[in-house]
Amino acid sequence: MRNGSGRETTMRNRKSSIFVFVLAAAALYGPAARADPPGPVVETREGPVRGLRAGGIDKFLGIPYAAAPAGDLRWQPPRAHPRWKGVRDATQFANHCPQVASPFGLASTTEDCLFLNVFAPAHGHGAEDEFDEPLPVMVWFHGGALLVGESDDYDPARLVHEGVIVVTVNYRLGALGFLAHPALTAESPDHASGNYGLMDQQAALRWVQDNIRKFRGDPGRVTIFGESAGGLSVHSHLASPLAAGLFHRAIVESGAYALSQPSLSQAEALGTLFANLLGCTDQTAACLRAAPVASVLAAFAATRVASVIPDVDGKVLTQTVGAAFASGQFNRVPVIEGSNHDEWRLFVALNIDLVTGPLAPGQYVGAIAATLGVPLATAGALASFYPLARFPSPDLALSALGTDAIFACNSRKAARLLSPFVPTHAYEFNDENAPQLFLPPVSFPYGSAHASEIQYLFDLRSTVPAPPLAADQRRLSEAMVAYWTNFAKLGTPNWIGTPFWPAYERTADQMQSLVPPQPLVESGFAIDHKCAIWAPAP
């Protein structure tokens, strides 16, 4: 177990691959530069914290933003963390939230996990330091299907060196973060359950509002951004009435795969199944809270939920994300919305190629049915739009279909719903030679698979050195970092030195293609991804 705010060691194993439904992968923080003891001290609402300075960045690691959600606080909204005495050490990452061991994630059974990390330009190093102005803030929500992941997988040095403050956040995952159950609903003053992980993220955003000035941050310029499940979280906060005023811009990377959410009653049905698997046949909240964390994780794994989707609980979410966007009843801030050209290749590799080998032609229609959860007859009809003769292999045909159906056209749909109400910029990341972190070779090239854009913004932690970006890819990385940080500063990705990125409009239907060495405007996205099939206009 960890000591103080130190890192839990007994349950950690180094990642050997990137998870995905969303994911993330990662890299040791900070250059080898020596920290300057004793480190900067900042007074937060709960007490002073001492960080470290290295590589021109002040790092404050493992700061609690809420009380440990354990015991009676399990499956409760996050509560305030008590003040501490003395100066709290903030030089090491803290525990990540409970999740099962897998080849793609790190195991943990520690519920004391609601920590965040602050990375700020050191005085004399930041691009805006000479003006002594408050710096824009970017709050990152990691991916991992809302099942796995942790904040310290991501080193935001490239972003911070452009004159922004980056905050990375741990939040509750899986059953502990998103369980809806009739007993939990009954005890709630709001008659709601589920979405505790989203409430954690909102508590972190309130922490930012209360404290970020002390780190030289501007609470009036907060950008939330995330990839995959982190992007889904960003969509949820755009739609959540409880998040109003907590952020001022939003970036969604591959997060549009669930514009519809289950109702509270549908989520409670899954919760009842989970309780039975946990041995709580009496269906009481007391039994649920008494269960060991390891048992909770095992029971939720037994439900075979591949990716968690927040529910319309009537509190955090009062309607589906898609309905909120369509009606204009969302938190109206500028948005960047995008996806990757070959998203589904990662899932075909992980779930098929690396498990049973490449698909045979005779397995193609069945694989479509399994991917989309549709009858074989429907899958056969859909296969006619992606005939095997047009693809080098059945794996690549299935990858194209999955990319279009689940990610690409939903991302475009989100941009089309948002753009009448708020400034919206849409993109497609499309580097066909993007390095594939941690995954072994398969029978097809990964291309710009799910999560492959992250390494163009962050350094990712791993025991295996990440493949270096080639010269053209470094130029693309520089452009993407500039776009993201321009947006945080100005509310638009455009500024001197970057290729112009037009705002998304339904009639022009243009997106920025993030290709090396230099991004360019594209107009053929809907045709390329067959969006007339998967997400007809608006």
PDB file of N, CA and C in Angstrom, residues 30-31 33 91 248 280 319 324 366 444 447 462 493 495:
ATOM      1  N   GLY A  30       8.829  13.709 -17.353  1.00  0.00           N
ATOM      2  CA  GLY A  30       9.873  14.654 -17.139  1.00  0.00           C
ATOM      3  C   GLY A  30      11.191  14.204 -17.673  1.00  0.00           C
ATOM      4  N   PRO A  31      11.916  15.110 -18.288  1.00  0.00           N
ATOM      5  CA  PRO A  31      13.243  14.803 -18.750  1.00  0.00           C
ATOM      6  C   PRO A  31      14.126  14.439 -17.580  1.00  0.00           C
ATOM      7  N   ALA A  33      16.202  15.965 -16.353  1.00  0.00           N
ATOM      8  CA  ALA A  33      16.688  17.154 -15.658  1.00  0.00           C
ATOM      9  C   ALA A  33      16.503  17.036 -14.152  1.00  0.00           C
ATOM     10  N   THR A  91       5.154  15.361  -4.852  1.00  0.00           N
ATOM     11  CA  THR A  91       6.236  15.059  -5.786  1.00  0.00           C
ATOM     12  C   THR A  91       6.137  13.655  -6.367  1.00  0.00           C
ATOM     13  N   HIS A 248     -14.888  26.233 -20.336  1.00  0.00           N
ATOM     14  CA  HIS A 248     -15.176  27.282 -21.307  1.00  0.00           C
ATOM     15  C   HIS A 248     -14.849  26.883 -22.741  1.00  0.00           C
ATOM     16  N   CYS A 280     -25.084 -10.344  -3.558  1.00  0.00           N
ATOM     17  CA  CYS A 280     -26.028  -9.498  -2.820  1.00  0.00           C
ATOM     18  C   CYS A 280     -27.438  -9.764  -3.333  1.00  0.00           C
ATOM     19  N   GLN A 319     -30.973  14.168 -20.133  1.00  0.00           N
ATOM     20  CA  GLN A 319     -31.368  13.645 -21.439  1.00  0.00           C
ATOM     21  C   GLN A 319     -30.120  13.067 -22.092  1.00  0.00           C
ATOM     22  N   ALA A 324     -29.493  16.445 -26.206  1.00  0.00           N
ATOM     23  CA  ALA A 324     -29.066  17.750 -25.698  1.00  0.00           C
ATOM     24  C   ALA A 324     -28.435  18.580 -26.805  1.00  0.00           C
ATOM     25  N   GLY A 366     -20.464 -12.961 -39.839  1.00  0.00           N
ATOM     26  CA  GLY A 366     -20.644 -13.217 -38.412  1.00  0.00           C
ATOM     27  C   GLY A 366     -19.906 -12.207 -37.557  1.00  0.00           C
ATOM     28  N   PHE A 444      -2.213  -6.946 -40.603  1.00  0.00           N
ATOM     29  CA  PHE A 444      -2.529  -5.754 -41.389  1.00  0.00           C
ATOM     30  C   PHE A 444      -1.880  -4.549 -40.722  1.00  0.00           C
ATOM     31  N   GLY A 447      -2.278   1.630 -39.230  1.00  0.00           N
ATOM     32  CA  GLY A 447      -2.695   2.928 -39.734  1.00  0.00           C
ATOM     33  C   GLY A 447      -2.919   3.918 -38.605  1.00  0.00           C
ATOM     34  N   SER A 462       5.949   4.121 -20.553  1.00  0.00           N
ATOM     35  CA  SER A 462       6.069   2.705 -20.857  1.00  0.00           C
ATOM     36  C   SER A 462       7.435   2.223 -20.429  1.00  0.00           C
ATOM     37  N   PRO A 493      -8.613  27.319 -32.872  1.00  0.00           N
ATOM     38  CA  PRO A 493      -7.301  26.701 -33.086  1.00  0.00           C
ATOM     39  C   PRO A 493      -6.386  27.535 -33.964  1.00  0.00           C
ATOM     40  N   TRP A 495      -4.077  30.552 -35.333  1.00  0.00           N
ATOM     41  CA  TRP A 495      -3.195  31.642 -34.948  1.00  0.00           C
ATOM     42  C   TRP A 495      -2.029  31.637 -35.911  1.00  0.00           C
TER      43      TRP A 495
END
